PDB file of C-alpha atoms in Angstrom:
ATOM      1  CA  UNK A   1       9.822  11.906 -40.942  1.00 83.00           C
ATOM      2  CA  UNK A   2       6.865  11.707 -38.655  1.00 85.00           C
ATOM      3  CA  UNK A   3       6.053  14.417 -36.161  1.00 90.00           C
ATOM      4  CA  UNK A   4       3.362  14.857 -33.573  1.00 94.00           C
ATOM      5  CA  UNK A   5       2.039  18.167 -32.357  1.00 94.00           C
ATOM      6  CA  UNK A   6      -0.044  18.653 -29.257  1.00 95.00           C
ATOM      7  CA  UNK A   7      -1.514  21.849 -27.857  1.00 94.00           C
ATOM      8  CA  UNK A   8      -1.907  23.765 -25.681  1.00 95.00           C
ATOM      9  CA  UNK A   9       1.215  22.950 -23.699  1.00 93.00           C
ATOM     10  CA  UNK A  10      -0.225  24.259 -20.448  1.00 94.00           C
ATOM     11  CA  UNK A  11      -3.753  25.031 -19.397  1.00 95.00           C
ATOM     12  CA  UNK A  12      -5.336  26.291 -16.201  1.00 96.00           C
ATOM     13  CA  UNK A  13      -9.092  25.833 -16.144  1.00 96.00           C
ATOM     14  CA  UNK A  14     -11.747  26.313 -13.457  1.00 97.00           C
ATOM     15  CA  UNK A  15     -13.828  23.403 -12.233  1.00 97.00           C
ATOM     16  CA  UNK A  16     -16.867  22.919 -14.432  1.00 96.00           C
ATOM     17  CA  UNK A  17     -15.362  24.501 -17.508  1.00 97.00           C
ATOM     18  CA  UNK A  18     -14.938  22.637 -20.817  1.00 97.00           C
ATOM     19  CA  UNK A  19     -11.711  21.199 -22.162  1.00 96.00           C
ATOM     20  CA  UNK A  20     -10.291  20.669 -25.600  1.00 97.00           C
ATOM     21  CA  UNK A  21      -6.797  19.314 -26.206  1.00 97.00           C
ATOM     22  CA  UNK A  22      -5.752  18.790 -29.795  1.00 97.00           C
ATOM     23  CA  UNK A  23      -3.198  16.549 -31.394  1.00 97.00           C
ATOM     24  CA  UNK A  24      -2.102  16.125 -34.983  1.00 97.00           C
ATOM     25  CA  UNK A  25       0.363  13.727 -36.561  1.00 96.00           C
ATOM     26  CA  UNK A  26       2.279  14.415 -39.743  1.00 94.00           C
ATOM     27  CA  UNK A  27       4.246  12.176 -42.033  1.00 92.00           C
ATOM     28  CA  UNK A  28       2.220   8.994 -41.738  1.00 90.00           C
ATOM     29  CA  UNK A  29      -1.145   7.668 -42.800  1.00 88.00           C
ATOM     30  CA  UNK A  30      -3.785   5.844 -40.807  1.00 91.00           C
ATOM     31  CA  UNK A  31      -1.883   5.884 -37.523  1.00 93.00           C
ATOM     32  CA  UNK A  32      -3.188   4.466 -34.293  1.00 92.00           C
ATOM     33  CA  UNK A  33      -3.727   7.407 -31.956  1.00 95.00           C
ATOM     34  CA  UNK A  34      -3.759   7.490 -28.188  1.00 93.00           C
ATOM     35  CA  UNK A  35      -4.451   9.755 -25.240  1.00 94.00           C
ATOM     36  CA  UNK A  36      -2.614   8.946 -22.036  1.00 92.00           C
ATOM     37  CA  UNK A  37      -2.694  10.668 -18.668  1.00 92.00           C
ATOM     38  CA  UNK A  38       0.343  10.758 -16.450  1.00 87.00           C
ATOM     39  CA  UNK A  39      -0.286  11.447 -12.775  1.00 77.00           C
ATOM     40  CA  UNK A  40       2.507  11.662 -10.223  1.00 70.00           C
ATOM     41  CA  UNK A  41       3.372   8.234  -8.828  1.00 67.00           C
ATOM     42  CA  UNK A  42       0.754   6.492 -10.923  1.00 71.00           C
ATOM     43  CA  UNK A  43       2.563   6.005 -14.195  1.00 79.00           C
ATOM     44  CA  UNK A  44       0.817   6.247 -17.530  1.00 86.00           C
ATOM     45  CA  UNK A  45      -2.851   5.551 -17.879  1.00 86.00           C
ATOM     46  CA  UNK A  46      -4.314   4.858 -21.303  1.00 87.00           C
ATOM     47  CA  UNK A  47      -7.494   6.904 -21.684  1.00 92.00           C
ATOM     48  CA  UNK A  48      -8.514   6.449 -25.317  1.00 92.00           C
ATOM     49  CA  UNK A  49      -7.171   4.904 -28.458  1.00 90.00           C
ATOM     50  CA  UNK A  50      -8.284   5.018 -32.046  1.00 93.00           C
ATOM     51  CA  UNK A  51      -7.447   2.788 -34.983  1.00 91.00           C
ATOM     52  CA  UNK A  52      -9.270   4.930 -37.545  1.00 92.00           C
ATOM     53  CA  UNK A  53     -11.499   7.928 -38.194  1.00 93.00           C
ATOM     54  CA  UNK A  54     -14.497   7.879 -35.907  1.00 90.00           C
ATOM     55  CA  UNK A  55     -13.283   4.743 -34.108  1.00 91.00           C
ATOM     56  CA  UNK A  56     -12.645   5.446 -30.445  1.00 92.00           C
ATOM     57  CA  UNK A  57     -12.096   2.957 -27.648  1.00 89.00           C
ATOM     58  CA  UNK A  58     -12.287   4.097 -24.069  1.00 87.00           C
ATOM     59  CA  UNK A  59     -10.184   2.381 -21.472  1.00 81.00           C
ATOM     60  CA  UNK A  60     -11.525   4.039 -18.346  1.00 78.00           C
ATOM     61  CA  UNK A  61     -14.951   5.494 -17.550  1.00 66.00           C
ATOM     62  CA  UNK A  62     -14.742   9.196 -16.766  1.00 78.00           C
ATOM     63  CA  UNK A  63     -16.035  12.577 -17.799  1.00 89.00           C
ATOM     64  CA  UNK A  64     -13.556  12.838 -20.675  1.00 94.00           C
ATOM     65  CA  UNK A  65     -14.253  11.988 -24.297  1.00 95.00           C
ATOM     66  CA  UNK A  66     -12.198  11.726 -27.455  1.00 96.00           C
ATOM     67  CA  UNK A  67     -12.893  12.273 -31.112  1.00 96.00           C
ATOM     68  CA  UNK A  68     -11.041  11.651 -34.341  1.00 97.00           C
ATOM     69  CA  UNK A  69     -12.544  13.895 -36.994  1.00 95.00           C
ATOM     70  CA  UNK A  70      -9.696  13.362 -39.436  1.00 95.00           C
ATOM     71  CA  UNK A  71      -7.153  10.608 -40.037  1.00 95.00           C
ATOM     72  CA  UNK A  72      -4.324  12.377 -38.234  1.00 95.00           C
ATOM     73  CA  UNK A  73      -6.234  14.469 -35.711  1.00 96.00           C
ATOM     74  CA  UNK A  74      -7.199  13.375 -32.225  1.00 97.00           C
ATOM     75  CA  UNK A  75      -9.055  15.557 -29.749  1.00 97.00           C
ATOM     76  CA  UNK A  76      -9.546  15.090 -26.011  1.00 97.00           C
ATOM     77  CA  UNK A  77     -12.559  16.878 -24.565  1.00 96.00           C
ATOM     78  CA  UNK A  78     -14.612  17.382 -21.478  1.00 96.00           C
ATOM     79  CA  UNK A  79     -17.870  19.238 -20.978  1.00 95.00           C
ATOM     80  CA  UNK A  80     -17.241  19.901 -17.291  1.00 95.00           C
ATOM     81  CA  UNK A  81     -13.813  19.509 -15.725  1.00 95.00           C
ATOM     82  CA  UNK A  82     -13.294  18.069 -12.244  1.00 94.00           C
ATOM     83  CA  UNK A  83     -10.409  18.778  -9.913  1.00 93.00           C
ATOM     84  CA  UNK A  84      -9.308  15.187 -10.367  1.00 90.00           C
ATOM     85  CA  UNK A  85      -8.812  15.789 -14.101  1.00 92.00           C
ATOM     86  CA  UNK A  86      -5.620  17.712 -13.371  1.00 91.00           C
ATOM     87  CA  UNK A  87      -2.582  16.012 -14.789  1.00 90.00           C
ATOM     88  CA  UNK A  88      -0.234  15.653 -17.687  1.00 92.00           C
ATOM     89  CA  UNK A  89      -1.915  14.500 -20.885  1.00 95.00           C
ATOM     90  CA  UNK A  90       0.039  12.862 -23.645  1.00 94.00           C
ATOM     91  CA  UNK A  91      -1.014  12.235 -27.205  1.00 96.00           C
ATOM     92  CA  UNK A  92       0.773   9.439 -29.008  1.00 94.00           C
ATOM     93  CA  UNK A  93       0.785   7.580 -32.296  1.00 94.00           C
ATOM     94  CA  UNK A  94       1.876   4.237 -33.658  1.00 90.00           C
ATOM     95  CA  UNK A  95       1.606   2.116 -36.770  1.00 87.00           C
ATOM     96  CA  UNK A  96       1.238  -1.648 -36.921  1.00 77.00           C
ATOM     97  CA  UNK A  97       4.180  -1.935 -39.343  1.00 77.00           C
ATOM     98  CA  UNK A  98       6.622  -0.829 -36.649  1.00 76.00           C
ATOM     99  CA  UNK A  99       5.384  -3.338 -34.105  1.00 72.00           C
ATOM    100  CA  UNK A 100       3.084  -0.717 -32.660  1.00 76.00           C
ATOM    101  CA  UNK A 101       5.991   1.259 -31.199  1.00 86.00           C
ATOM    102  CA  UNK A 102       4.415   4.302 -29.617  1.00 89.00           C
ATOM    103  CA  UNK A 103       5.789   7.819 -30.095  1.00 92.00           C
ATOM    104  CA  UNK A 104       4.662  10.572 -27.791  1.00 93.00           C
ATOM    105  CA  UNK A 105       3.873  14.219 -28.169  1.00 93.00           C
ATOM    106  CA  UNK A 106       5.266  16.783 -25.784  1.00 91.00           C
ATOM    107  CA  UNK A 107       2.298  16.682 -23.494  1.00 92.00           C
ATOM    108  CA  UNK A 108      -0.165  19.158 -22.050  1.00 94.00           C
ATOM    109  CA  UNK A 109      -0.200  20.190 -18.424  1.00 93.00           C
ATOM    110  CA  UNK A 110      -3.764  20.673 -17.227  1.00 94.00           C
ATOM    111  CA  UNK A 111      -4.436  22.261 -13.864  1.00 94.00           C
ATOM    112  CA  UNK A 112      -8.054  22.412 -12.773  1.00 94.00           C
ATOM    113  CA  UNK A 113      -8.611  25.022 -10.081  1.00 96.00           C
TER     114      UNK A 113
ATOM    115  CA  UNK B   1      -4.803  -9.304 -18.296  1.00 69.00           C
ATOM    116  CA  UNK B   2      -1.377  -7.964 -18.989  1.00 75.00           C
ATOM    117  CA  UNK B   3       0.445  -6.055 -16.299  1.00 86.00           C
ATOM    118  CA  UNK B   4       3.887  -4.550 -15.936  1.00 92.00           C
ATOM    119  CA  UNK B   5       5.735  -4.192 -12.642  1.00 94.00           C
ATOM    120  CA  UNK B   6       8.618  -1.898 -11.943  1.00 95.00           C
ATOM    121  CA  UNK B   7       9.679  -2.702  -8.444  1.00 87.00           C
ATOM    122  CA  UNK B   8      11.843   0.310  -7.752  1.00 89.00           C
ATOM    123  CA  UNK B   9       9.981   3.566  -7.356  1.00 91.00           C
ATOM    124  CA  UNK B  10      13.059   5.745  -6.851  1.00 95.00           C
ATOM    125  CA  UNK B  11      16.704   4.864  -7.348  1.00 97.00           C
ATOM    126  CA  UNK B  12      19.516   7.163  -6.234  1.00 97.00           C
ATOM    127  CA  UNK B  13      23.010   6.574  -7.547  1.00 97.00           C
ATOM    128  CA  UNK B  14      26.296   8.384  -7.707  1.00 97.00           C
ATOM    129  CA  UNK B  15      27.916   9.104 -11.040  1.00 96.00           C
ATOM    130  CA  UNK B  16      29.833   6.156 -12.508  1.00 96.00           C
ATOM    131  CA  UNK B  17      27.762   3.639 -10.551  1.00 97.00           C
ATOM    132  CA  UNK B  18      26.170   0.788 -12.459  1.00 97.00           C
ATOM    133  CA  UNK B  19      22.432   0.768 -13.004  1.00 97.00           C
ATOM    134  CA  UNK B  20      19.877  -1.985 -13.243  1.00 97.00           C
ATOM    135  CA  UNK B  21      16.155  -1.212 -13.249  1.00 97.00           C
ATOM    136  CA  UNK B  22      13.815  -4.143 -12.935  1.00 97.00           C
ATOM    137  CA  UNK B  23      10.800  -4.787 -15.129  1.00 97.00           C
ATOM    138  CA  UNK B  24       8.561  -7.830 -14.997  1.00 96.00           C
ATOM    139  CA  UNK B  25       5.449  -8.467 -17.024  1.00 94.00           C
ATOM    140  CA  UNK B  26       2.628 -10.925 -16.902  1.00 90.00           C
ATOM    141  CA  UNK B  27       1.601 -12.350 -20.243  1.00 82.00           C
ATOM    142  CA  UNK B  28       2.269 -15.822 -21.532  1.00 74.00           C
ATOM    143  CA  UNK B  29       2.321 -15.167 -25.252  1.00 80.00           C
ATOM    144  CA  UNK B  30       4.525 -13.252 -27.653  1.00 82.00           C
ATOM    145  CA  UNK B  31       5.339  -9.774 -26.418  1.00 86.00           C
ATOM    146  CA  UNK B  32       7.053  -6.648 -27.637  1.00 89.00           C
ATOM    147  CA  UNK B  33       9.004  -4.889 -24.915  1.00 93.00           C
ATOM    148  CA  UNK B  34       9.979  -1.253 -24.566  1.00 94.00           C
ATOM    149  CA  UNK B  35      11.785   1.150 -22.300  1.00 97.00           C
ATOM    150  CA  UNK B  36      10.895   4.820 -22.442  1.00 96.00           C
ATOM    151  CA  UNK B  37      12.658   7.686 -20.707  1.00 96.00           C
ATOM    152  CA  UNK B  38      11.300  11.036 -19.595  1.00 93.00           C
ATOM    153  CA  UNK B  39      13.914  13.658 -18.784  1.00 93.00           C
ATOM    154  CA  UNK B  40      12.832  16.484 -16.462  1.00 90.00           C
ATOM    155  CA  UNK B  41      10.453  18.795 -18.273  1.00 83.00           C
ATOM    156  CA  UNK B  42      10.476  16.752 -21.443  1.00 85.00           C
ATOM    157  CA  UNK B  43       8.203  14.288 -23.164  1.00 85.00           C
ATOM    158  CA  UNK B  44       8.550  10.524 -23.228  1.00 90.00           C
ATOM    159  CA  UNK B  45      11.177   9.200 -25.610  1.00 92.00           C
ATOM    160  CA  UNK B  46      11.829   5.669 -26.772  1.00 93.00           C
ATOM    161  CA  UNK B  47      15.042   4.330 -25.233  1.00 95.00           C
ATOM    162  CA  UNK B  48      15.061   0.835 -26.725  1.00 95.00           C
ATOM    163  CA  UNK B  49      12.755  -1.952 -27.797  1.00 94.00           C
ATOM    164  CA  UNK B  50      12.730  -5.708 -28.270  1.00 93.00           C
ATOM    165  CA  UNK B  51      10.603  -7.561 -30.787  1.00 90.00           C
ATOM    166  CA  UNK B  52      12.565 -10.729 -31.514  1.00 89.00           C
ATOM    167  CA  UNK B  53      16.083 -12.062 -32.044  1.00 92.00           C
ATOM    168  CA  UNK B  54      19.010 -11.327 -29.758  1.00 94.00           C
ATOM    169  CA  UNK B  55      17.543 -10.936 -26.256  1.00 95.00           C
ATOM    170  CA  UNK B  56      20.194  -8.365 -25.383  1.00 97.00           C
ATOM    171  CA  UNK B  57      19.087  -5.078 -26.889  1.00 96.00           C
ATOM    172  CA  UNK B  58      21.246  -2.000 -27.220  1.00 95.00           C
ATOM    173  CA  UNK B  59      19.608   1.407 -26.956  1.00 93.00           C
ATOM    174  CA  UNK B  60      20.612   5.029 -27.044  1.00 91.00           C
ATOM    175  CA  UNK B  61      23.031   6.664 -24.610  1.00 93.00           C
ATOM    176  CA  UNK B  62      24.724   3.404 -23.593  1.00 95.00           C
ATOM    177  CA  UNK B  63      21.620   1.719 -22.232  1.00 97.00           C
ATOM    178  CA  UNK B  64      20.847  -1.924 -22.830  1.00 97.00           C
ATOM    179  CA  UNK B  65      18.151  -4.337 -21.744  1.00 98.00           C
ATOM    180  CA  UNK B  66      17.965  -8.093 -21.580  1.00 97.00           C
ATOM    181  CA  UNK B  67      14.845 -10.081 -22.274  1.00 95.00           C
ATOM    182  CA  UNK B  68      14.706 -13.227 -20.152  1.00 95.00           C
ATOM    183  CA  UNK B  69      11.629 -15.098 -21.254  1.00 92.00           C
ATOM    184  CA  UNK B  70      11.709 -17.646 -18.441  1.00 92.00           C
ATOM    185  CA  UNK B  71      11.649 -14.853 -15.880  1.00 94.00           C
ATOM    186  CA  UNK B  72       9.192 -12.621 -17.762  1.00 94.00           C
ATOM    187  CA  UNK B  73      11.720  -9.848 -17.285  1.00 96.00           C
ATOM    188  CA  UNK B  74      13.188  -7.019 -19.346  1.00 97.00           C
ATOM    189  CA  UNK B  75      15.641  -5.247 -17.060  1.00 97.00           C
ATOM    190  CA  UNK B  76      17.355  -2.053 -18.101  1.00 98.00           C
ATOM    191  CA  UNK B  77      21.073  -1.659 -17.495  1.00 98.00           C
ATOM    192  CA  UNK B  78      23.841   0.845 -17.893  1.00 98.00           C
ATOM    193  CA  UNK B  79      27.418   0.157 -16.736  1.00 97.00           C
ATOM    194  CA  UNK B  80      28.201   3.715 -15.654  1.00 97.00           C
ATOM    195  CA  UNK B  81      25.528   6.358 -15.146  1.00 97.00           C
ATOM    196  CA  UNK B  82      25.955  10.075 -15.635  1.00 97.00           C
ATOM    197  CA  UNK B  83      24.217  12.994 -13.993  1.00 96.00           C
ATOM    198  CA  UNK B  84      22.400  13.576 -17.283  1.00 96.00           C
ATOM    199  CA  UNK B  85      20.705  10.178 -16.905  1.00 97.00           C
ATOM    200  CA  UNK B  86      18.525  11.641 -14.168  1.00 97.00           C
ATOM    201  CA  UNK B  87      15.028  10.940 -15.459  1.00 96.00           C
ATOM    202  CA  UNK B  88      12.013   8.724 -15.043  1.00 95.00           C
ATOM    203  CA  UNK B  89      12.152   5.381 -16.815  1.00 97.00           C
ATOM    204  CA  UNK B  90       9.098   3.439 -17.945  1.00 95.00           C
ATOM    205  CA  UNK B  91       8.925  -0.159 -19.004  1.00 95.00           C
ATOM    206  CA  UNK B  92       6.120  -1.102 -21.387  1.00 93.00           C
ATOM    207  CA  UNK B  93       4.778  -4.264 -22.959  1.00 90.00           C
ATOM    208  CA  UNK B  94       2.319  -5.068 -25.683  1.00 84.00           C
ATOM    209  CA  UNK B  95       0.953  -8.436 -26.621  1.00 73.00           C
ATOM    210  CA  UNK B  96       2.299  -9.087 -30.096  1.00 55.00           C
ATOM    211  CA  UNK B  97       2.153  -6.405 -32.757  1.00 51.00           C
ATOM    212  CA  UNK B  98      -1.456  -5.414 -32.310  1.00 56.00           C
ATOM    213  CA  UNK B  99      -1.914  -5.091 -28.605  1.00 66.00           C
ATOM    214  CA  UNK B 100      -2.008  -1.824 -26.753  1.00 76.00           C
ATOM    215  CA  UNK B 101       1.024  -0.774 -24.810  1.00 83.00           C
ATOM    216  CA  UNK B 102       0.800  -1.346 -21.077  1.00 86.00           C
ATOM    217  CA  UNK B 103       3.157   0.763 -18.979  1.00 89.00           C
ATOM    218  CA  UNK B 104       4.738   0.181 -15.627  1.00 92.00           C
ATOM    219  CA  UNK B 105       4.419   2.931 -13.022  1.00 91.00           C
ATOM    220  CA  UNK B 106       7.912   4.179 -13.715  1.00 93.00           C
ATOM    221  CA  UNK B 107      11.184   4.396 -11.820  1.00 95.00           C
ATOM    222  CA  UNK B 108      12.714   7.729 -10.990  1.00 95.00           C
ATOM    223  CA  UNK B 109      16.477   7.729 -11.288  1.00 97.00           C
ATOM    224  CA  UNK B 110      18.431  10.448  -9.525  1.00 97.00           C
ATOM    225  CA  UNK B 111      22.145  10.566 -10.240  1.00 97.00           C
ATOM    226  CA  UNK B 112      24.249  12.586  -7.829  1.00 95.00           C
ATOM    227  CA  UNK B 113      27.216  14.381  -9.390  1.00 88.00           C
TER     228      UNK B 113
END
């Protein structure tokens, strides 16, 4: 069966510091991969999605970036964090054959101080 | 552009009460419809989904949802809620099998024992 792993689970970082959140999927090939941010009262915001290695689409302009160095690895990064980057970040995967049903990782709580 | 509206931000019910959470979407073509649930401190989990066929979809834990195409709605229902149903519920839509998932802002359900 497919599993998704995301880490770290919680992170407290000072303003201006870099960020790296990692996500890996097991048990499937060539998944679509996603990074979402969940902020209180604002629902889920799609940040990036990827349909293949090196293919990244950005949904919102911001100081975050994403990379997909391997088929089942998706990384969310920032060179300099802002206070407004605090939130709950969710990695997710899907495959076209299942109607693009999205399955989420357990999320990473980021607090920028 | 697609959008998803969940009109209730917070619903408070007593145990055994019936539940209906509204979800409306804006997209004129073929859609796949989803409800996700996020229990306190946990990640998002798929509750149920509709791709085609019977518009009344049964999900886990006694939940069901009805797709009414003429109303662009996919409301979530449960005849008798339990305290353990306390969670945040998200409706989501994608355009066909290859569109990205668009989420509503979520509805918090609090069930009083």
